[in-house]
């Protein structure tokens, strides 16, 4: 084992403000001078017996289901204070009862955001699909999925007591303590669920209005649209696309049939039983933690549930479905917590009450039949509940087997199958699992299955894990650097470990429960010093009230067992962890070669009540996902593991996919119990269209040479359509600390860059400052790197030489340095710039230099290339502005209240070459965590700025049409987008009309609103024997609007590109509102063909690429603008600015603080009207 390097003594007192945790066990070494309460999963050192779960009774499940048509009435349950119950006044309750009996159109009840069941238990219409980022294929999917960007979700409203007239929400708050327990927090932006594509589940928050009890009277609020009314707002598919050639493909989906009814739904509550010392005043307290899932799992293992084993599914959080009504004695179960379900419970373990409350009964087969027949008049609650139950069925298979399966983000990972695992650096591994989701389509119900990769911790001894982490993290510095210990603590915090030293104390009984704990952090100076008076009250007895607590003696964070000391009550003095283990566990100490060279001591208790273990005594449990940011090397390795050729991925799904998600009867007996079956074990066959490729044109109206694949072209010998002038420019090469370079070598790179610009038609003046030695500047890497030298150099160049453009040559890929460069150039000095890595330009590669030329010409307001006349339809009339919108959100590590940033880009003419951007701070996160996806005020203000740019270039004339492409939002927000954003877009246009601007024909501006969803798991594969192209993916221009789509709303899949590597991922477009194409097209068929043609052609006009891209450039540019905003806001997101939102006492103060952050996004006039984000 590698020895930990010696660390020098430091005398820093940096208390950690860590909160939370549970009462930990009193297993030594326990820092306390008082008898401590035992932890719920504590294992005693003495012998104990093992009890097993009772065997199932002989009564078959079929006999139980056959004799039960309705669930028996619920038994009286323990009285608790309701959290989301009906109004307490009699008048309000009577009003609710009268309303429940009224016809649907006469009721005045608002549906809950969390579900249609009393008490507000959540009901999901379908599990969200795993977040999928933008990119050209699955390689880019994984690349962006690994980023640390956290995306917002919408939050539900309090539940209504009337369950028959409610509409549950698909989405829920990311901070809802009931719905997010045990779920990963890394998810980027709200996932785009395709389980209910036409349902608008959740965004249609109510078909009715809501009432509230005020002084015993009902108060009606403004009525919201019904489900049918909401659907009428969306654009129905006018016709299927007929343009292009027909193409047969396979999709990664299977048809699913449901043949049994009914299905009984129960909501779940988990309460903790608490009482005073004398046993009086017993009360129940709801829990919302990872304990919740384990408590539910333990309750279902009770003997009384044995006969129902194959007829129950649950999400282990809030929903349970059964194919027969449950007996009254099953509605409440008291369990004693234990980590191993097969081990006996410790009598001192905490007691929990698991309560089941009956909800509605689903006629599943009937509802599914209506779903696939696209009957929009059906009850939305029934539709949502049916899809919820089916998706829970998929998750139940993995969640019920935690010993070998991990269920994360709708994906099942088998950490017991070594063939699906590959090692990563830094103590991690990548596991390939299978994502699954049930979603409706026209004429059938589909199960979408797709391989997915995630990073997990390796199951190693903790000191070995730390050693691997140390070898992979060179950016953290040496061990005397406090930041390295902070990074190490972040890496291991929250890990579940098994204590290895306790096996000797179990008298050889190897089948007993292991001692499993969760790591709080490294041992540090603040341990045992938080609120000592409160600690005495919690853990002291009446006989110990006079004693003074003695905190541990720790010199600094990250110390070894030889110097970490705790108070040993038996000896009456402080004892080091090393001495304690030498005396109490001699065999373990000898086996592990205990010495002062041991690694850090970890705290498996809490900060107030620490419990210390050496790293060598901890075994990291398998199957724990890594939810933090990966290093660039780890990102590359996980991408390599995730990217599979289409044929290989297709075969993987066919061979392993169905069994992995529990859709094979021999592996999952519940499949037959619930009447689910696959009529065909083959992948779904779909019909597609192959759209004609538009030819890109350069300056002379000639198309550049075609490359391979055919959706790309070669820039060699071509000139830009509109080449701009480049004057007042220079170059600089940044050097790492102690790095040297030859000035002539750098000059040759600048000369090659200059010649390449001229080759493509740009007029380039000689660079400024002829002194070669002035073009090298020190700028080291890392978050704490000093930028003084570069700042001074840039200030000198802008003042003396008036430079407008800068070529920056970077020594390596470092995000912190890149962010600082963009802030200094874009914001501080207003200098347009492009960055290039030394390794990419040092060999003077013409292709890479041409890529830099593409960016340079765009930033100087040029046009690189266009498509032939007729490719863009009505856009070529120069009367249509295309807009792209995206929002980026704070990372998981950001403080509550840190705002999001919205970006809007817009075209300036019919060539779709220039797309200036507007950036705005987004309010929407209060101190309570409530969030708004995008405020209308900011959207209106951004569009007004873009309209002013348009009118400036078009003789004070507004565009007749606006095509808005919104980066993928959840389908639960479709209705919200129309209700909130469309009026604000209209308001911006009306404001400019009032300011004296006019449209070409004097008519109001027409608006079409389209969602471009990238985060989905639908893939297409070539049919067997297809020789239409030599590439394994479907050909570029593949368009699908049948078989995997619904009839309403109008949606389609488009794959305009042909990736060189991996499996192509099409973009999913949903037309929410259309005024433009409806007016421009003559027939319904022309309308669909025109939409397909325009969207496909625009994908060839992404200015910095020599090939078609996977998504519309409007969305792509908006995404890049958000990424640049994150560069400017990095210090804010990482808490490096004054005035943390945690210090603000009110929402008003928080809003003022958020508004003040707009200064981080303000740009000088020389930059703000250009494509600075490219």
Coordinates of C-alpha atoms in Angstrom, one line a residue, residues 881-1123:
X881 CA -36.7 36.5 -37.6
X882 CA -35.7 33.2 -36.1
X883 CA -35.2 33.2 -32.3
X884 CA -33.5 30.7 -30.0
X885 CA -34.0 30.5 -26.2
X886 CA -32.2 28.6 -23.6
X887 CA -31.8 28.8 -19.8
X888 CA -28.8 27.6 -17.7
X889 CA -29.1 26.9 -14.0
X890 CA -26.8 26.9 -11.0
X891 CA -24.9 23.7 -10.2
X892 CA -25.7 21.4 -7.3
X893 CA -23.0 23.0 -5.2
X894 CA -24.5 26.5 -5.6
X895 CA -26.2 28.2 -2.7
X896 CA -30.0 28.2 -2.6
X897 CA -31.1 31.4 -4.2
X898 CA -28.4 31.6 -6.8
X899 CA -30.2 32.7 -10.0
X900 CA -30.4 31.1 -13.4
X901 CA -29.4 32.9 -16.6
X902 CA -31.5 33.1 -19.7
X903 CA -30.1 33.5 -23.2
X904 CA -31.9 34.6 -26.4
X905 CA -30.3 34.7 -29.8
X906 CA -32.0 36.0 -33.0
X907 CA -31.1 36.2 -36.6
X908 CA -30.6 39.6 -38.3
X909 CA -31.5 38.7 -41.9
X910 CA -32.6 35.9 -44.2
X911 CA -29.1 34.5 -44.5
X912 CA -29.3 33.2 -40.9
X913 CA -25.6 33.9 -40.4
X914 CA -25.4 36.5 -37.6
X915 CA -27.1 35.7 -34.2
X916 CA -26.4 38.4 -31.5
X917 CA -27.3 37.3 -28.0
X918 CA -29.1 38.8 -25.0
X919 CA -28.3 37.5 -21.5
X920 CA -30.5 38.1 -18.5
X921 CA -30.4 37.1 -14.8
X922 CA -33.4 34.9 -14.1
X923 CA -35.3 35.2 -10.8
X924 CA -37.3 32.3 -9.8
X925 CA -35.7 30.6 -6.8
X926 CA -37.0 31.9 -3.5
X927 CA -35.6 31.0 -0.1
X928 CA -38.1 28.1 0.0
X929 CA -36.8 26.7 -3.2
X930 CA -39.8 27.5 -5.4
X931 CA -38.8 28.2 -8.9
X932 CA -40.1 29.7 -12.2
X933 CA -38.7 28.3 -15.3
X934 CA -38.5 31.7 -17.1
X935 CA -40.2 34.9 -16.1
X936 CA -42.1 36.7 -18.8
X937 CA -40.6 40.1 -18.0
X938 CA -37.1 39.0 -19.0
X939 CA -38.4 37.3 -22.1
X940 CA -40.2 40.4 -23.2
X941 CA -37.2 42.6 -22.5
X942 CA -34.8 40.4 -24.4
X943 CA -37.1 40.2 -27.5
X944 CA -37.5 44.0 -27.5
X945 CA -33.7 44.3 -27.7
X946 CA -33.6 41.8 -30.5
X947 CA -36.4 43.6 -32.4
X948 CA -34.4 46.9 -32.2
X949 CA -31.5 45.2 -33.8
X950 CA -33.7 43.9 -36.6
X951 CA -35.4 47.3 -37.2
X952 CA -32.0 48.9 -37.3
X953 CA -31.0 46.7 -40.2
X954 CA -34.3 46.8 -42.0
X955 CA -35.3 50.4 -42.4
X956 CA -37.2 50.6 -39.1
X957 CA -39.4 47.7 -40.1
X958 CA -40.4 44.9 -37.8
X959 CA -40.4 41.3 -39.1
X960 CA -43.7 39.9 -40.3
X961 CA -43.0 36.5 -38.7
X962 CA -41.1 35.2 -35.7
X963 CA -40.1 31.5 -35.4
X964 CA -39.2 30.8 -31.8
X965 CA -37.2 27.6 -31.1
X966 CA -37.1 26.9 -27.4
X967 CA -34.4 24.5 -26.0
X968 CA -36.0 21.3 -24.7
X969 CA -38.5 21.9 -21.9
X970 CA -40.5 19.2 -20.2
X971 CA -43.8 18.4 -21.8
X972 CA -45.3 19.4 -18.4
X973 CA -44.4 23.0 -19.3
X974 CA -45.9 23.1 -22.8
X975 CA -49.1 24.7 -21.5
X976 CA -47.2 27.0 -19.3
X977 CA -45.1 28.2 -22.2
X978 CA -48.1 29.1 -24.2
X979 CA -49.9 30.8 -21.4
X980 CA -47.0 32.7 -20.1
X981 CA -44.4 33.2 -22.8
X982 CA -46.6 33.7 -25.9
X983 CA -48.4 36.7 -24.5
X984 CA -45.0 38.2 -23.5
X985 CA -43.7 37.7 -27.0
X986 CA -46.8 39.4 -28.4
X987 CA -46.4 42.2 -25.9
X988 CA -42.8 42.9 -27.0
X989 CA -44.0 43.2 -30.7
X990 CA -46.9 45.4 -29.7
X991 CA -44.6 47.7 -27.7
X992 CA -42.4 48.2 -30.8
X993 CA -45.4 48.8 -33.0
X994 CA -46.5 51.5 -30.6
X995 CA -43.0 53.0 -30.8
X996 CA -43.6 53.7 -34.5
X997 CA -42.2 50.6 -36.1
X998 CA -44.3 48.8 -38.6
X999 CA -44.4 45.4 -40.4
X1000 CA -44.3 45.1 -44.2
X1001 CA -48.0 44.8 -44.6
X1002 CA -49.1 46.6 -41.5
X1003 CA -50.4 43.4 -39.9
X1004 CA -49.5 42.1 -36.3
X1005 CA -46.4 40.0 -36.1
X1006 CA -47.2 36.3 -36.6
X1007 CA -45.5 33.9 -34.1
X1008 CA -44.7 30.2 -34.3
X1009 CA -43.4 28.5 -31.1
X1010 CA -41.4 25.3 -31.4
X1011 CA -39.7 23.2 -28.8
X1012 CA -36.5 21.4 -29.7
X1013 CA -35.9 18.5 -27.3
X1014 CA -32.5 16.9 -27.2
X1015 CA -32.7 15.0 -23.9
X1016 CA -34.6 11.9 -25.0
X1017 CA -33.7 8.2 -25.5
X1018 CA -35.3 7.5 -28.9
X1019 CA -32.8 6.1 -31.4
X1020 CA -33.2 4.7 -34.9
X1021 CA -31.3 1.9 -36.6
X1022 CA -31.1 0.9 -40.2
X1023 CA -33.3 -2.1 -41.2
X1024 CA -31.6 -5.3 -42.0
X1025 CA -30.2 -5.4 -45.5
X1026 CA -30.4 -1.6 -46.0
X1027 CA -27.5 -0.6 -48.4
X1028 CA -28.7 3.0 -49.0
X1029 CA -25.5 4.4 -47.4
X1030 CA -22.2 3.0 -46.3
X1031 CA -22.6 4.3 -42.8
X1032 CA -24.1 2.3 -39.9
X1033 CA -26.4 5.1 -38.8
X1034 CA -29.5 6.1 -40.7
X1035 CA -28.6 8.6 -43.5
X1036 CA -28.5 12.3 -42.8
X1037 CA -31.9 13.9 -43.4
X1038 CA -33.9 11.1 -41.7
X1039 CA -37.4 12.4 -40.7
X1040 CA -39.8 10.4 -38.6
X1041 CA -43.4 11.5 -37.7
X1042 CA -45.1 8.1 -37.6
X1043 CA -45.2 5.0 -35.3
X1044 CA -43.2 6.6 -32.4
X1045 CA -45.3 9.8 -32.2
X1046 CA -48.8 10.7 -31.2
X1047 CA -51.4 12.4 -33.3
X1048 CA -51.4 15.5 -31.1
X1049 CA -49.5 17.7 -30.6
X1050 CA -47.6 18.1 -33.9
X1051 CA -44.1 16.5 -33.3
X1052 CA -41.4 14.8 -35.3
X1053 CA -37.9 13.5 -35.1
X1054 CA -35.2 14.8 -37.4
X1055 CA -31.6 13.5 -37.8
X1056 CA -30.0 15.9 -40.3
X1057 CA -26.4 14.7 -39.7
X1058 CA -24.3 11.6 -40.1
X1059 CA -22.0 11.2 -37.1
X1060 CA -18.6 9.7 -37.6
X1061 CA -18.7 7.9 -34.3
X1062 CA -21.3 6.3 -32.1
X1063 CA -25.1 6.2 -32.6
X1064 CA -26.9 9.2 -34.0
X1065 CA -29.4 10.9 -31.7
X1066 CA -32.2 12.7 -33.6
X1067 CA -33.7 15.9 -32.3
X1068 CA -37.4 15.9 -31.2
X1069 CA -39.4 19.0 -32.4
X1070 CA -42.8 19.8 -31.0
X1071 CA -44.8 22.6 -32.6
X1072 CA -46.8 24.2 -29.8
X1073 CA -48.2 27.1 -31.6
X1074 CA -48.2 28.1 -35.3
X1075 CA -49.4 31.2 -37.0
X1076 CA -46.6 31.4 -39.7
X1077 CA -46.7 28.1 -41.5
X1078 CA -50.4 28.0 -41.4
X1079 CA -50.4 31.2 -43.4
X1080 CA -47.6 30.5 -45.7
X1081 CA -48.6 26.9 -46.7
X1082 CA -51.5 26.2 -49.1
X1083 CA -52.4 22.7 -47.9
X1084 CA -52.0 20.6 -44.8
X1085 CA -49.4 18.5 -46.6
X1086 CA -47.5 21.5 -47.7
X1087 CA -47.5 22.7 -44.1
X1088 CA -45.8 19.6 -42.8
X1089 CA -43.4 19.4 -45.7
X1090 CA -42.4 23.1 -45.3
X1091 CA -41.7 22.7 -41.6
X1092 CA -39.5 19.6 -42.4
X1093 CA -37.6 21.4 -45.2
X1094 CA -36.9 24.6 -43.3
X1095 CA -35.8 22.9 -40.1
X1096 CA -33.6 20.5 -42.1
X1097 CA -32.0 23.3 -44.1
X1098 CA -31.2 25.4 -41.1
X1099 CA -29.1 22.6 -39.6
X1100 CA -26.6 23.2 -42.5
X1101 CA -26.1 26.8 -41.5
X1102 CA -24.3 26.4 -38.2
X1103 CA -21.6 28.9 -38.8
X1104 CA -18.6 27.3 -37.1
X1105 CA -19.1 23.8 -38.6
X1106 CA -18.4 22.3 -42.0
X1107 CA -21.3 19.9 -41.8
X1108 CA -24.9 19.6 -40.7
X1109 CA -25.5 19.7 -37.0
X1110 CA -27.9 17.6 -35.0
X1111 CA -30.2 20.5 -33.8
X1112 CA -31.5 23.8 -35.2
X1113 CA -28.7 26.5 -35.0
X1114 CA -31.1 28.8 -33.1
X1115 CA -31.1 26.4 -30.2
X1116 CA -27.4 25.5 -30.6
X1117 CA -26.4 29.2 -30.5
X1118 CA -28.6 29.8 -27.4
X1119 CA -26.9 26.9 -25.7
X1120 CA -23.5 28.4 -26.4
X1121 CA -24.6 31.7 -25.1
X1122 CA -25.7 30.1 -21.9
X1123 CA -22.3 28.4 -21.6

